[in-house]
Each structure stands twice: as C-alpha cells, then as structure tokens.
DNA sequence: GTCTATATGTTGATAGAC
DNA sequence: GTCTATCAACATATAGAC
C-alpha cells in the first residue's frame, strides 16, 4: 500500500509527486481537477499516480498537508520558545499573506473542509488534527501573553485561539470572491482587538 | 426558461420546490447529493425538477438563497431602525444558533463557497452579493454604536463587519468537524472584544 | 513501478410523448 | 408541466502486461 511504503524510494517519489502536485494546483488553480489531469502535469499516467495513494480523496488531502508542511518549514525560525507574541503574530501574518497569493490552494482547502463533514472522508481527520494543533499552540501563546499583560485577560485563551482560526478560515472564503482582499489586515485587526488596552 | 417564469403558477411551484429541497438538505445532509436523489425526495423526476432551473448548480445556489430568505423572515422583527446594538447582536446570534443545528446546510454553504472561486459559477454572484449586503448592514450598525460609545472607536466599521463575517463563516467550518461546537459563544466573544472598555 | 486497457458506475442534460 | 427514455461524457479503480 502506498502509505506504508517503507522503502526510501517509494516515500521519496511520493514526496516528489506531492511537491509537484502542490505546485500545479497553486499555479493552475483547482476547479474540480481530475486525477488524470493532475497526473499528466506531474508526468505520470492516472494509474501510475494513483499507485502512490489509496484514493483520489487521499491524494488531495495529502497535497494540502504538504502545503502546511512547506509553510511551517518556511517559518520554523520564529517557532522557538523565546519568541514574543508580536514575533509569532508576524510569522503567522506572513503565512497568511503568502496563502492569499495562492487562490487555487485556498479553493482546495475550502472544498476539502466541506468534504470533512463526512466522517468517512480522509479530510475529516486532517482538519480535526490541524485545527486542534493550531488552537493548542495559539491558546498557549495567548495564555502566556495574558500572564505578561499583553493580551486582555477577560477572554478564554482557547476561545481566542478558536476565534483566530475562524477568522483566518473565514477570511479565505472572502478571498475566493474578492481576490484583492487584504487578509492580513483583517487578522491584524483581530489581534488588535485582543490586545490589552492599558491606555486611559 | 425557469427564472423568467412569469406565470404565478410556475413561480409558486418553484418556491414550493425550493422549500421542500431546503428541508431535505437540512434533514438528510448533503454529501454530494445528485439532482436525481433530491428530485425523488421532492416528489418529481430528475427532468421534472430541472425544468425549473437552468442547471444543477443554479438549483443548489437557490436552495441556499432560500435559506437566507427564511432566516431573514424569521427575524424581521429585530431589523427596524430603532433596534439597539444588543438587540441586533442577539438576533444575529439566534440565526447562528439555528444554523448550527443544520449541518447539512452548513456543508452546502461551504461547498458552494469553494465553487464561488470560479467566476462563471452561479454561486459567485450569490456570495458576492450576500457578503456585501451583510457587511454593509453591520458596518452601519457598528458605526452607529461607535457614535454612541458602545463599540471601540479605534477600528474601522467595515473591517469590523468583515471580521464578523469571517468569524461566522470560519466557525461554520469548525462546526463541520466538531458538531458540538458552541458557535454562538464564539461570535459572542468577538462582540465582547469590540465593545468599548470604559472601565478603569 | 509504471503503463495500457477496461470494468463499472454515475452524472447532468435533452428529446419527445402525453 | 411532467414523465420516460436515452445520451454522451467522464470519473475512479483495478487487472494484467512489461
């Protein structure tokens, strides 16, 4: 089976395919793309491509997972324990700005989010884990910032993290219809609302 | 053509179909439902149902539009000019709570939002108009509230309205994966963050 | 590991009878 | 206005050759 491909060659090839597929969706967009289309652009036949994945649905979920990994890797510098709230926020806004330039992936994200409504669909697990991880990390960051007086202490950190996730995902929905939308400014506004107002 | 059906009978039947279809999607959910499935549950053949719509895509967009109309009608009492911010917020939260109980429609909403990435798709116009209307109304409400000192005056009303829309749509995405999520509490938190803190 | 070929299923749309 | 019947198009998944 593809996922259990323990030989380095198979895993490496799978990675290679996913990177290429990611680039294709980013460039060409995603309007109900078929495996065949994607396969040809990646340089394989449809059956050849599917050899590495359990199904079409799993393939597309893995493309999204690869994007996250690429995004994370690109900003690993800011994710150490000494990072301040502002640094973490700016790192996050960088990712937001980057994603806003790739509407094809935003569309894929949104479509798979809809698929996740079905508990049997591979994207369900992906979104559940992704959301939980994102919120856990931000809830911790926010709690720390509250201890330092940088964030209002009258909101629950987990609820604030949830709100950040919701605003991010919802902003992407708006982006699909208004490609010129400044998503980062929107998220920045939310951070501003959460900041302690210790002015008179 | 279906949309130009100027005879009362045709329009009425179309309405009737949409109400029935809305109820079906709400009850049964929506996992890539086909026109045929929906037609049978509505009591028509596939061709008979499609007689009233230009295409499958238009049909599903109209179902979503119908939901909005039903939601609006159910809360028209609070939408007069004398309504306070709190009343408008509570009316909105009522709709949010109501929608949270109908995951099938949330899924349809999310799927069509993804389709809206394609400018040719009928859902594009729907989401563009819906978003603009929602934001215009809330931006006005928020500006009024700022004038009265109820909302922080350091945020742009339109940006705040956008944030409210984003949080609402994004919360729905989380709901798809966590059906037990308290969406209203999430949105309420955002309102709380926007409220003026004129305490010491 | 990758291909060709195909099995098998579905879908949305249309033509035409009633 | 609604149905039956039919269509072409296309999908994914698999079998088997190389």
mmCIF file with all atom_site columns, C-alpha atoms in Angstrom, chain B residues 80-169:
data_model
loop_
_atom_site.group_PDB
_atom_site.id
_atom_site.type_symbol
_atom_site.label_atom_id
_atom_site.label_alt_id
_atom_site.label_comp_id
_atom_site.label_asym_id
_atom_site.label_entity_id
_atom_site.label_seq_id
_atom_site.pdbx_PDB_ins_code
_atom_site.Cartn_x
_atom_site.Cartn_y
_atom_site.Cartn_z
_atom_site.occupancy
_atom_site.B_iso_or_equiv
_atom_site.pdbx_formal_charge
_atom_site.auth_seq_id
_atom_site.auth_comp_id
_atom_site.auth_asym_id
_atom_site.auth_atom_id
_atom_site.pdbx_PDB_model_num
ATOM 1  C CA . UNK B 1 80  ? -36.087 48.029 12.243  1.00 0.00 ? 80  UNK B CA 1
ATOM 2  C CA . UNK B 1 81  ? -34.236 51.286 12.719  1.00 0.00 ? 81  UNK B CA 1
ATOM 3  C CA . UNK B 1 82  ? -34.872 51.571 16.413  1.00 0.00 ? 82  UNK B CA 1
ATOM 4  C CA . UNK B 1 83  ? -33.099 48.325 17.248  1.00 0.00 ? 83  UNK B CA 1
ATOM 5  C CA . UNK B 1 84  ? -30.148 48.634 19.602  1.00 0.00 ? 84  UNK B CA 1
ATOM 6  C CA . UNK B 1 85  ? -26.792 47.004 19.033  1.00 0.00 ? 85  UNK B CA 1
ATOM 7  C CA . UNK B 1 86  ? -27.546 44.369 21.643  1.00 0.00 ? 86  UNK B CA 1
ATOM 8  C CA . UNK B 1 87  ? -30.855 43.535 20.019  1.00 0.00 ? 87  UNK B CA 1
ATOM 9  C CA . UNK B 1 88  ? -29.265 43.188 16.609  1.00 0.00 ? 88  UNK B CA 1
ATOM 10 C CA . UNK B 1 89  ? -26.480 41.085 18.068  1.00 0.00 ? 89  UNK B CA 1
ATOM 11 C CA . UNK B 1 90  ? -28.948 38.797 19.812  1.00 0.00 ? 90  UNK B CA 1
ATOM 12 C CA . UNK B 1 91  ? -30.986 38.417 16.649  1.00 0.00 ? 91  UNK B CA 1
ATOM 13 C CA . UNK B 1 92  ? -27.828 37.503 14.774  1.00 0.00 ? 92  UNK B CA 1
ATOM 14 C CA . UNK B 1 93  ? -26.828 35.011 17.437  1.00 0.00 ? 93  UNK B CA 1
ATOM 15 C CA . UNK B 1 94  ? -30.249 33.429 17.174  1.00 0.00 ? 94  UNK B CA 1
ATOM 16 C CA . UNK B 1 95  ? -29.662 32.817 13.480  1.00 0.00 ? 95  UNK B CA 1
ATOM 17 C CA . UNK B 1 96  ? -26.186 31.475 14.235  1.00 0.00 ? 96  UNK B CA 1
ATOM 18 C CA . UNK B 1 97  ? -27.608 29.087 16.819  1.00 0.00 ? 97  UNK B CA 1
ATOM 19 C CA . UNK B 1 98  ? -30.285 27.995 14.402  1.00 0.00 ? 98  UNK B CA 1
ATOM 20 C CA . UNK B 1 99  ? -27.825 27.331 11.596  1.00 0.00 ? 99  UNK B CA 1
ATOM 21 C CA . UNK B 1 100 ? -25.586 25.358 13.908  1.00 0.00 ? 100 UNK B CA 1
ATOM 22 C CA . UNK B 1 101 ? -28.374 22.832 14.235  1.00 0.00 ? 101 UNK B CA 1
ATOM 23 C CA . UNK B 1 102 ? -28.453 22.196 10.476  1.00 0.00 ? 102 UNK B CA 1
ATOM 24 C CA . UNK B 1 103 ? -25.057 20.823 9.491   1.00 0.00 ? 103 UNK B CA 1
ATOM 25 C CA . UNK B 1 104 ? -26.310 19.707 6.084   1.00 0.00 ? 104 UNK B CA 1
ATOM 26 C CA . UNK B 1 105 ? -26.860 23.316 5.104   1.00 0.00 ? 105 UNK B CA 1
ATOM 27 C CA . UNK B 1 106 ? -23.521 24.361 6.535   1.00 0.00 ? 106 UNK B CA 1
ATOM 28 C CA . UNK B 1 107 ? -21.878 21.782 4.328   1.00 0.00 ? 107 UNK B CA 1
ATOM 29 C CA . UNK B 1 108 ? -23.768 23.026 1.290   1.00 0.00 ? 108 UNK B CA 1
ATOM 30 C CA . UNK B 1 109 ? -22.733 26.573 2.150   1.00 0.00 ? 109 UNK B CA 1
ATOM 31 C CA . UNK B 1 110 ? -19.077 25.626 2.389   1.00 0.00 ? 110 UNK B CA 1
ATOM 32 C CA . UNK B 1 111 ? -19.096 23.620 -0.807  1.00 0.00 ? 111 UNK B CA 1
ATOM 33 C CA . UNK B 1 112 ? -20.702 26.424 -2.773  1.00 0.00 ? 112 UNK B CA 1
ATOM 34 C CA . UNK B 1 113 ? -18.237 28.887 -1.277  1.00 0.00 ? 113 UNK B CA 1
ATOM 35 C CA . UNK B 1 114 ? -15.493 26.793 -2.849  1.00 0.00 ? 114 UNK B CA 1
ATOM 36 C CA . UNK B 1 115 ? -17.371 26.769 -6.152  1.00 0.00 ? 115 UNK B CA 1
ATOM 37 C CA . UNK B 1 116 ? -17.532 30.554 -5.999  1.00 0.00 ? 116 UNK B CA 1
ATOM 38 C CA . UNK B 1 117 ? -13.817 30.597 -6.743  1.00 0.00 ? 117 UNK B CA 1
ATOM 39 C CA . UNK B 1 118 ? -14.897 30.059 -10.339 1.00 0.00 ? 118 UNK B CA 1
ATOM 40 C CA . UNK B 1 119 ? -16.233 33.401 -11.663 1.00 0.00 ? 119 UNK B CA 1
ATOM 41 C CA . UNK B 1 120 ? -18.513 31.543 -14.079 1.00 0.00 ? 120 UNK B CA 1
ATOM 42 C CA . UNK B 1 121 ? -20.234 29.562 -11.372 1.00 0.00 ? 121 UNK B CA 1
ATOM 43 C CA . UNK B 1 122 ? -23.685 30.782 -10.268 1.00 0.00 ? 122 UNK B CA 1
ATOM 44 C CA . UNK B 1 123 ? -22.567 30.788 -6.654  1.00 0.00 ? 123 UNK B CA 1
ATOM 45 C CA . UNK B 1 124 ? -20.024 33.529 -7.324  1.00 0.00 ? 124 UNK B CA 1
ATOM 46 C CA . UNK B 1 125 ? -22.693 36.201 -7.710  1.00 0.00 ? 125 UNK B CA 1
ATOM 47 C CA . UNK B 1 126 ? -24.600 34.863 -4.734  1.00 0.00 ? 126 UNK B CA 1
ATOM 48 C CA . UNK B 1 127 ? -21.648 35.022 -2.372  1.00 0.00 ? 127 UNK B CA 1
ATOM 49 C CA . UNK B 1 128 ? -20.518 38.401 -3.646  1.00 0.00 ? 128 UNK B CA 1
ATOM 50 C CA . UNK B 1 129 ? -23.936 39.950 -3.072  1.00 0.00 ? 129 UNK B CA 1
ATOM 51 C CA . UNK B 1 130 ? -24.575 38.174 0.190   1.00 0.00 ? 130 UNK B CA 1
ATOM 52 C CA . UNK B 1 131 ? -21.247 39.211 1.651   1.00 0.00 ? 131 UNK B CA 1
ATOM 53 C CA . UNK B 1 132 ? -21.553 42.794 0.533   1.00 0.00 ? 132 UNK B CA 1
ATOM 54 C CA . UNK B 1 133 ? -25.078 43.096 1.945   1.00 0.00 ? 133 UNK B CA 1
ATOM 55 C CA . UNK B 1 134 ? -24.176 41.540 5.258   1.00 0.00 ? 134 UNK B CA 1
ATOM 56 C CA . UNK B 1 135 ? -21.129 43.768 5.676   1.00 0.00 ? 135 UNK B CA 1
ATOM 57 C CA . UNK B 1 136 ? -22.922 46.931 4.650   1.00 0.00 ? 136 UNK B CA 1
ATOM 58 C CA . UNK B 1 137 ? -25.635 46.357 7.209   1.00 0.00 ? 137 UNK B CA 1
ATOM 59 C CA . UNK B 1 138 ? -23.237 45.538 10.020  1.00 0.00 ? 138 UNK B CA 1
ATOM 60 C CA . UNK B 1 139 ? -20.831 48.334 9.163   1.00 0.00 ? 139 UNK B CA 1
ATOM 61 C CA . UNK B 1 140 ? -23.720 50.761 9.558   1.00 0.00 ? 140 UNK B CA 1
ATOM 62 C CA . UNK B 1 141 ? -24.787 49.229 12.840  1.00 0.00 ? 141 UNK B CA 1
ATOM 63 C CA . UNK B 1 142 ? -21.238 49.298 14.166  1.00 0.00 ? 142 UNK B CA 1
ATOM 64 C CA . UNK B 1 143 ? -20.671 52.899 13.106  1.00 0.00 ? 143 UNK B CA 1
ATOM 65 C CA . UNK B 1 144 ? -23.848 53.912 14.935  1.00 0.00 ? 144 UNK B CA 1
ATOM 66 C CA . UNK B 1 145 ? -22.735 52.026 18.017  1.00 0.00 ? 145 UNK B CA 1
ATOM 67 C CA . UNK B 1 146 ? -19.371 53.763 17.886  1.00 0.00 ? 146 UNK B CA 1
ATOM 68 C CA . UNK B 1 147 ? -21.105 57.148 17.787  1.00 0.00 ? 147 UNK B CA 1
ATOM 69 C CA . UNK B 1 148 ? -22.934 56.143 20.943  1.00 0.00 ? 148 UNK B CA 1
ATOM 70 C CA . UNK B 1 149 ? -19.757 54.921 22.581  1.00 0.00 ? 149 UNK B CA 1
ATOM 71 C CA . UNK B 1 150 ? -20.807 51.292 22.738  1.00 0.00 ? 150 UNK B CA 1
ATOM 72 C CA . UNK B 1 151 ? -18.128 50.000 20.399  1.00 0.00 ? 151 UNK B CA 1
ATOM 73 C CA . UNK B 1 152 ? -14.409 50.784 20.382  1.00 0.00 ? 152 UNK B CA 1
ATOM 74 C CA . UNK B 1 153 ? -13.809 53.692 18.059  1.00 0.00 ? 153 UNK B CA 1
ATOM 75 C CA . UNK B 1 154 ? -10.318 52.613 17.033  1.00 0.00 ? 154 UNK B CA 1
ATOM 76 C CA . UNK B 1 155 ? -11.493 50.078 14.479  1.00 0.00 ? 155 UNK B CA 1
ATOM 77 C CA . UNK B 1 156 ? -12.863 50.685 11.028  1.00 0.00 ? 156 UNK B CA 1
ATOM 78 C CA . UNK B 1 157 ? -16.550 49.688 10.928  1.00 0.00 ? 157 UNK B CA 1
ATOM 79 C CA . UNK B 1 158 ? -16.221 47.945 7.574   1.00 0.00 ? 158 UNK B CA 1
ATOM 80 C CA . UNK B 1 159 ? -13.209 45.978 8.777   1.00 0.00 ? 159 UNK B CA 1
ATOM 81 C CA . UNK B 1 160 ? -15.101 45.011 11.900  1.00 0.00 ? 160 UNK B CA 1
ATOM 82 C CA . UNK B 1 161 ? -18.039 43.866 9.796   1.00 0.00 ? 161 UNK B CA 1
ATOM 83 C CA . UNK B 1 162 ? -15.684 41.830 7.634   1.00 0.00 ? 162 UNK B CA 1
ATOM 84 C CA . UNK B 1 163 ? -14.238 40.267 10.726  1.00 0.00 ? 163 UNK B CA 1
ATOM 85 C CA . UNK B 1 164 ? -17.695 39.337 11.938  1.00 0.00 ? 164 UNK B CA 1
ATOM 86 C CA . UNK B 1 165 ? -18.452 37.701 8.616   1.00 0.00 ? 165 UNK B CA 1
ATOM 87 C CA . UNK B 1 166 ? -15.131 35.863 8.604   1.00 0.00 ? 166 UNK B CA 1
ATOM 88 C CA . UNK B 1 167 ? -15.607 34.621 12.153  1.00 0.00 ? 167 UNK B CA 1
ATOM 89 C CA . UNK B 1 168 ? -19.101 33.409 11.335  1.00 0.00 ? 168 UNK B CA 1
ATOM 90 C CA . UNK B 1 169 ? -18.085 31.562 8.187   1.00 0.00 ? 169 UNK B CA 1
#
